[in-house]
N, CA, C and O of each residue as an XYZ file, in Angstrom:
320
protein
N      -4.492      6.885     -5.071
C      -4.903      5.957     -4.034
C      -6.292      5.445     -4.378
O      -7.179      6.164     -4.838
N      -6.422      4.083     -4.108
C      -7.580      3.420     -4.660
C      -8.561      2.963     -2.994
O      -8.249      1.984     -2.317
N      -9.171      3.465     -2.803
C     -10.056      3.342     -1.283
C     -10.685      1.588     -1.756
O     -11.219      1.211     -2.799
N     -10.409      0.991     -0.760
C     -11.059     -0.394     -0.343
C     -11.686     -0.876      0.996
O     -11.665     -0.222      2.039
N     -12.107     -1.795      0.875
C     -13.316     -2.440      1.978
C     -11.848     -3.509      2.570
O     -11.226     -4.471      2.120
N     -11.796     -2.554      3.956
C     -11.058     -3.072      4.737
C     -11.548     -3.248      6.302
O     -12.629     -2.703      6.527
N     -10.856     -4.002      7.565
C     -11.395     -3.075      8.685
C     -10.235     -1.906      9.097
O     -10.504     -0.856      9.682
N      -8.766     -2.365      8.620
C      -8.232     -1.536      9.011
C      -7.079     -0.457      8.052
O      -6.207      0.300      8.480
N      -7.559     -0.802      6.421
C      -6.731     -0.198      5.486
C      -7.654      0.186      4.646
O      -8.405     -0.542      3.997
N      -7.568      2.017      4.664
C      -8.833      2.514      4.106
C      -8.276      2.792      2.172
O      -8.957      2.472      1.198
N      -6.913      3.444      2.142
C      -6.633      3.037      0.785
C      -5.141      2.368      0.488
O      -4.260      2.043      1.284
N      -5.197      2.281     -1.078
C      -4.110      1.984     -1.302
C      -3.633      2.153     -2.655
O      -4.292      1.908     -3.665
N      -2.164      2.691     -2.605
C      -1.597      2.815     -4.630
C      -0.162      2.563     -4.254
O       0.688      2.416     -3.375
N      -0.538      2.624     -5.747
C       0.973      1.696     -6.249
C       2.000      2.704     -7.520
O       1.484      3.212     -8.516
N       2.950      2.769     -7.300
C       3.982      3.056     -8.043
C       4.988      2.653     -8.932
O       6.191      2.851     -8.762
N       4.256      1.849    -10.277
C       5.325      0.936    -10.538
C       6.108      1.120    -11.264
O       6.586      0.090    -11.739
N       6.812      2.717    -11.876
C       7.719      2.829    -12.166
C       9.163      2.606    -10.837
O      10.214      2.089    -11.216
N       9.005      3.051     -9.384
C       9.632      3.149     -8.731
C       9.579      1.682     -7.465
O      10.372      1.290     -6.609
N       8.137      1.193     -7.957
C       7.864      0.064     -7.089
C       7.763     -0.067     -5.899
O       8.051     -1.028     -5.186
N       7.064      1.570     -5.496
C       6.599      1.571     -4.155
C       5.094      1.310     -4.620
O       4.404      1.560     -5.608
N       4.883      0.384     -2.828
C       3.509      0.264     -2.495
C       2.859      1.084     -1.153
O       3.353      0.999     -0.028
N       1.629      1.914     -1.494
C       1.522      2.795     -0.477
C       0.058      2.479     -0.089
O      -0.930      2.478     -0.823
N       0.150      2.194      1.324
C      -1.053      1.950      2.015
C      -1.646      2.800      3.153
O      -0.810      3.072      4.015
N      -2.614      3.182      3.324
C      -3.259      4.094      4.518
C      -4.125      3.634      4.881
O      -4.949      3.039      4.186
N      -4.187      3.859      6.609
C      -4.744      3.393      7.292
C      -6.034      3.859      7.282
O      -6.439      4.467      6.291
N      -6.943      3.614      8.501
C      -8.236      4.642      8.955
C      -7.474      5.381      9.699
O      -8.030      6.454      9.932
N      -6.260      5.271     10.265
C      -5.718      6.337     11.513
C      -5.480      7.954     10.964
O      -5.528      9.035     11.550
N      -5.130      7.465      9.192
C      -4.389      8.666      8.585
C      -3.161      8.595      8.426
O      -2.534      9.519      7.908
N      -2.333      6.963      9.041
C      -1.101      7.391      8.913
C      -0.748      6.516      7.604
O      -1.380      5.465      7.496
N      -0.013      6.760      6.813
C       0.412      5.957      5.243
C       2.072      5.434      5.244
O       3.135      6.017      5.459
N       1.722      4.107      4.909
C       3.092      2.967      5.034
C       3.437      3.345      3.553
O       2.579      3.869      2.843
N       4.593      3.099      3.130
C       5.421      3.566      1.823
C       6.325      2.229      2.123
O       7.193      2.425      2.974
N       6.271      0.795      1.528
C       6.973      0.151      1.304
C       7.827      0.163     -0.127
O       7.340      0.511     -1.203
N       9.040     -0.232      0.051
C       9.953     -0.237     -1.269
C      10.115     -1.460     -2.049
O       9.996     -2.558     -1.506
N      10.420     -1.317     -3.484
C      11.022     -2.880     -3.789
C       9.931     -3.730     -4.079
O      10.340     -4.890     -4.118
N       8.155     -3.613     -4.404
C       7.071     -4.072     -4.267
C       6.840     -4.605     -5.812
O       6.378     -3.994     -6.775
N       7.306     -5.909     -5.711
C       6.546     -6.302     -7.274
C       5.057     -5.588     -7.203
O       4.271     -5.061     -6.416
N       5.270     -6.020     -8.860
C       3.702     -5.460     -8.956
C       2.917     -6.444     -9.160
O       1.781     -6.035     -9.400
N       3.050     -8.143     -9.181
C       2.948     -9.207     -8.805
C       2.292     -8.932     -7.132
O       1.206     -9.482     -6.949
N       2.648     -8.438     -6.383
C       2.325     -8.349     -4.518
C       0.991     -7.295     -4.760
O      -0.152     -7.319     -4.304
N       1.580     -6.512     -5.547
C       0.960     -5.016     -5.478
C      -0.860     -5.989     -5.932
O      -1.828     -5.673     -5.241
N      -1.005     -6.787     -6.774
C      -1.980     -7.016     -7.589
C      -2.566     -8.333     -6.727
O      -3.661     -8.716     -7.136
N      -1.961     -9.151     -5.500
C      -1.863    -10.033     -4.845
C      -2.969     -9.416     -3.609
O      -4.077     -9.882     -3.342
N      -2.286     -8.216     -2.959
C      -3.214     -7.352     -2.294
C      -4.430     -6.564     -2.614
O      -5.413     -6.361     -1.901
N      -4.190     -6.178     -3.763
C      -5.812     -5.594     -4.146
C      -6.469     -7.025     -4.599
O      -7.524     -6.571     -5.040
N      -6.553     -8.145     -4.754
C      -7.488     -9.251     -5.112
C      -7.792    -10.075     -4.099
O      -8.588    -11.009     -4.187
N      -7.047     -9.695     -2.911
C      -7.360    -10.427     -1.611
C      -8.201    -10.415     -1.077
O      -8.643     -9.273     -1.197
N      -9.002    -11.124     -0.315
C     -10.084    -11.367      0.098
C     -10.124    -10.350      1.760
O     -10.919     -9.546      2.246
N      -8.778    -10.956      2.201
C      -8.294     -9.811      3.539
C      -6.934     -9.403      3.416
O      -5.802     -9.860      3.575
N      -7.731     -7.950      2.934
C      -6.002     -6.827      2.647
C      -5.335     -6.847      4.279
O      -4.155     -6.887      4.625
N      -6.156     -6.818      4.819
C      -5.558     -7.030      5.897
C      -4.025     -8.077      6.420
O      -2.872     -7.870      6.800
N      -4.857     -9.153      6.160
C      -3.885    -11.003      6.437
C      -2.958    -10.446      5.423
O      -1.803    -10.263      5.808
N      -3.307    -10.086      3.968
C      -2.247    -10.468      3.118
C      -1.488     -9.510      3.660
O      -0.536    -10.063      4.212
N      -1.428     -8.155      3.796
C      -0.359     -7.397      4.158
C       0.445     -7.562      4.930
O       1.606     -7.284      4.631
N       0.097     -8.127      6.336
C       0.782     -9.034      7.603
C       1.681    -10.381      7.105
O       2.751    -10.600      7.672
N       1.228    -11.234      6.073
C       1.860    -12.153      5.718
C       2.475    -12.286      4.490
O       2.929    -13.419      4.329
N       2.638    -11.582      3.631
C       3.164    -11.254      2.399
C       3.660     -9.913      2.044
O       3.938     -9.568      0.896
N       3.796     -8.858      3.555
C       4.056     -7.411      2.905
C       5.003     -6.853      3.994
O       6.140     -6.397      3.876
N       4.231     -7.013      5.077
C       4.821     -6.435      6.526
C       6.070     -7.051      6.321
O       6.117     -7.916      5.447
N       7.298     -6.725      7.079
C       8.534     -7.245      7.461
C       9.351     -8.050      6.340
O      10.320     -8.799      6.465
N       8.677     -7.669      5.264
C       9.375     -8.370      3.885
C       9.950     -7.184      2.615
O      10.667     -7.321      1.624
N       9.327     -6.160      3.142
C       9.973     -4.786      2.406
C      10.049     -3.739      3.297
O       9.420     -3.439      4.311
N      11.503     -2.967      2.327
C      11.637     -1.874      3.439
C      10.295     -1.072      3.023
O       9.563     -1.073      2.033
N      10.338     -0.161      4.675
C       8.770      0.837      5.024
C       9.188      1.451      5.469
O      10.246      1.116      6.001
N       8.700      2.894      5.627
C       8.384      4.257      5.918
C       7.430      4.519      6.074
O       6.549      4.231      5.263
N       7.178      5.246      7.300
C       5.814      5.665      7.679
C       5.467      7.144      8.025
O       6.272      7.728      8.751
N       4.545      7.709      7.664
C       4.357      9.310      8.182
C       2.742      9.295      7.729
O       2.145      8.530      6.972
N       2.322     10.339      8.425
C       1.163     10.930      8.338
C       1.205     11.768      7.706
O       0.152     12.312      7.374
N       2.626     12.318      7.191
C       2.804     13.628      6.595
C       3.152     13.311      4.563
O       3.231     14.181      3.696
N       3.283     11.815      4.395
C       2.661     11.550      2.950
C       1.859     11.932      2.233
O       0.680     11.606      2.374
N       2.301     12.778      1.208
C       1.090     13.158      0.222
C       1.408     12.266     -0.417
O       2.574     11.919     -0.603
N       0.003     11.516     -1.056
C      -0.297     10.821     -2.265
C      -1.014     11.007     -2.819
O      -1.122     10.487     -3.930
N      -2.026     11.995     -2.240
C      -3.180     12.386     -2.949
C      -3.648     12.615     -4.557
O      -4.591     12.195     -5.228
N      -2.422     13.559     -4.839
C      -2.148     14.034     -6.283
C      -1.307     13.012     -6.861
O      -0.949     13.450     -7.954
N      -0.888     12.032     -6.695
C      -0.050     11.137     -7.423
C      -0.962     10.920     -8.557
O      -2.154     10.652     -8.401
N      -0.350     11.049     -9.774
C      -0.839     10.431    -10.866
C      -0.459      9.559    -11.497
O      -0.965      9.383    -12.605
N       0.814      8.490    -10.913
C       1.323      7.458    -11.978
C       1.109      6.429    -11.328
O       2.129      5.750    -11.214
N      -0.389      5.722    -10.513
C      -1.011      5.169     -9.605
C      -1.106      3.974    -11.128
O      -1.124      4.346    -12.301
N      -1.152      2.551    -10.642
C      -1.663      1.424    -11.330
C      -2.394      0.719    -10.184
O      -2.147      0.455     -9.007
N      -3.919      0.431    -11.486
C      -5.066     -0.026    -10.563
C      -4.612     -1.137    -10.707
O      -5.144     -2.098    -10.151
C-alpha cells in the first residue's frame, strides 16, 4: 500500500497480476475492487483528486468488496 495526500483515501495498491485495486480509507475500512486495468490503477495515483477520480472512474464500474478485516499490509506484489 502506497499512503497518499487525500481528504478521504489514506492508501492505496495495486495487484496487477490479479488486477485488483485496493484502497483504504482514514476510517480503516479497505475497498478491494476487481477487473482494474492498470491503465485506472495509474489514472488514480496521478490524479489531482483521488478522491473525484475514484467516484467517477472507479466506484460502480468494478466489482468491490469491502472489510476492515483486509490485510494488505504484507502484500508484496504491489505496483507503484
Amino acid at each position: 500500500m502506497i499512503s497518499v495526500l487525500s481528504s478521504n483515501i489514506s492508501a492505496i495498491g495495486y495487484d496487477a497480476a490479479a488486477h485488483h485495486l485496493y484502497v483504504r480509507f482514514h476510517s480503516g475500512t479497505t475497498y478491494r475492487y476487481s477487473g482494474v486495468p492498470s491503465s485506472i490503477h495509474s489514472g488514480l495515483m496521478n490524479a489531482t483528486s483521488k478522491d473525484s477520480y475514484l467516484t467517477h472512474c472507479i466506484k460502480d464500474r468494478f466489482p468491490c468488496s469491502t472489510s476492515s478485516l483486509i490485510n494488505v499490509n504484507h502484500y508484496d506484489g504491489w505496483t507503484v
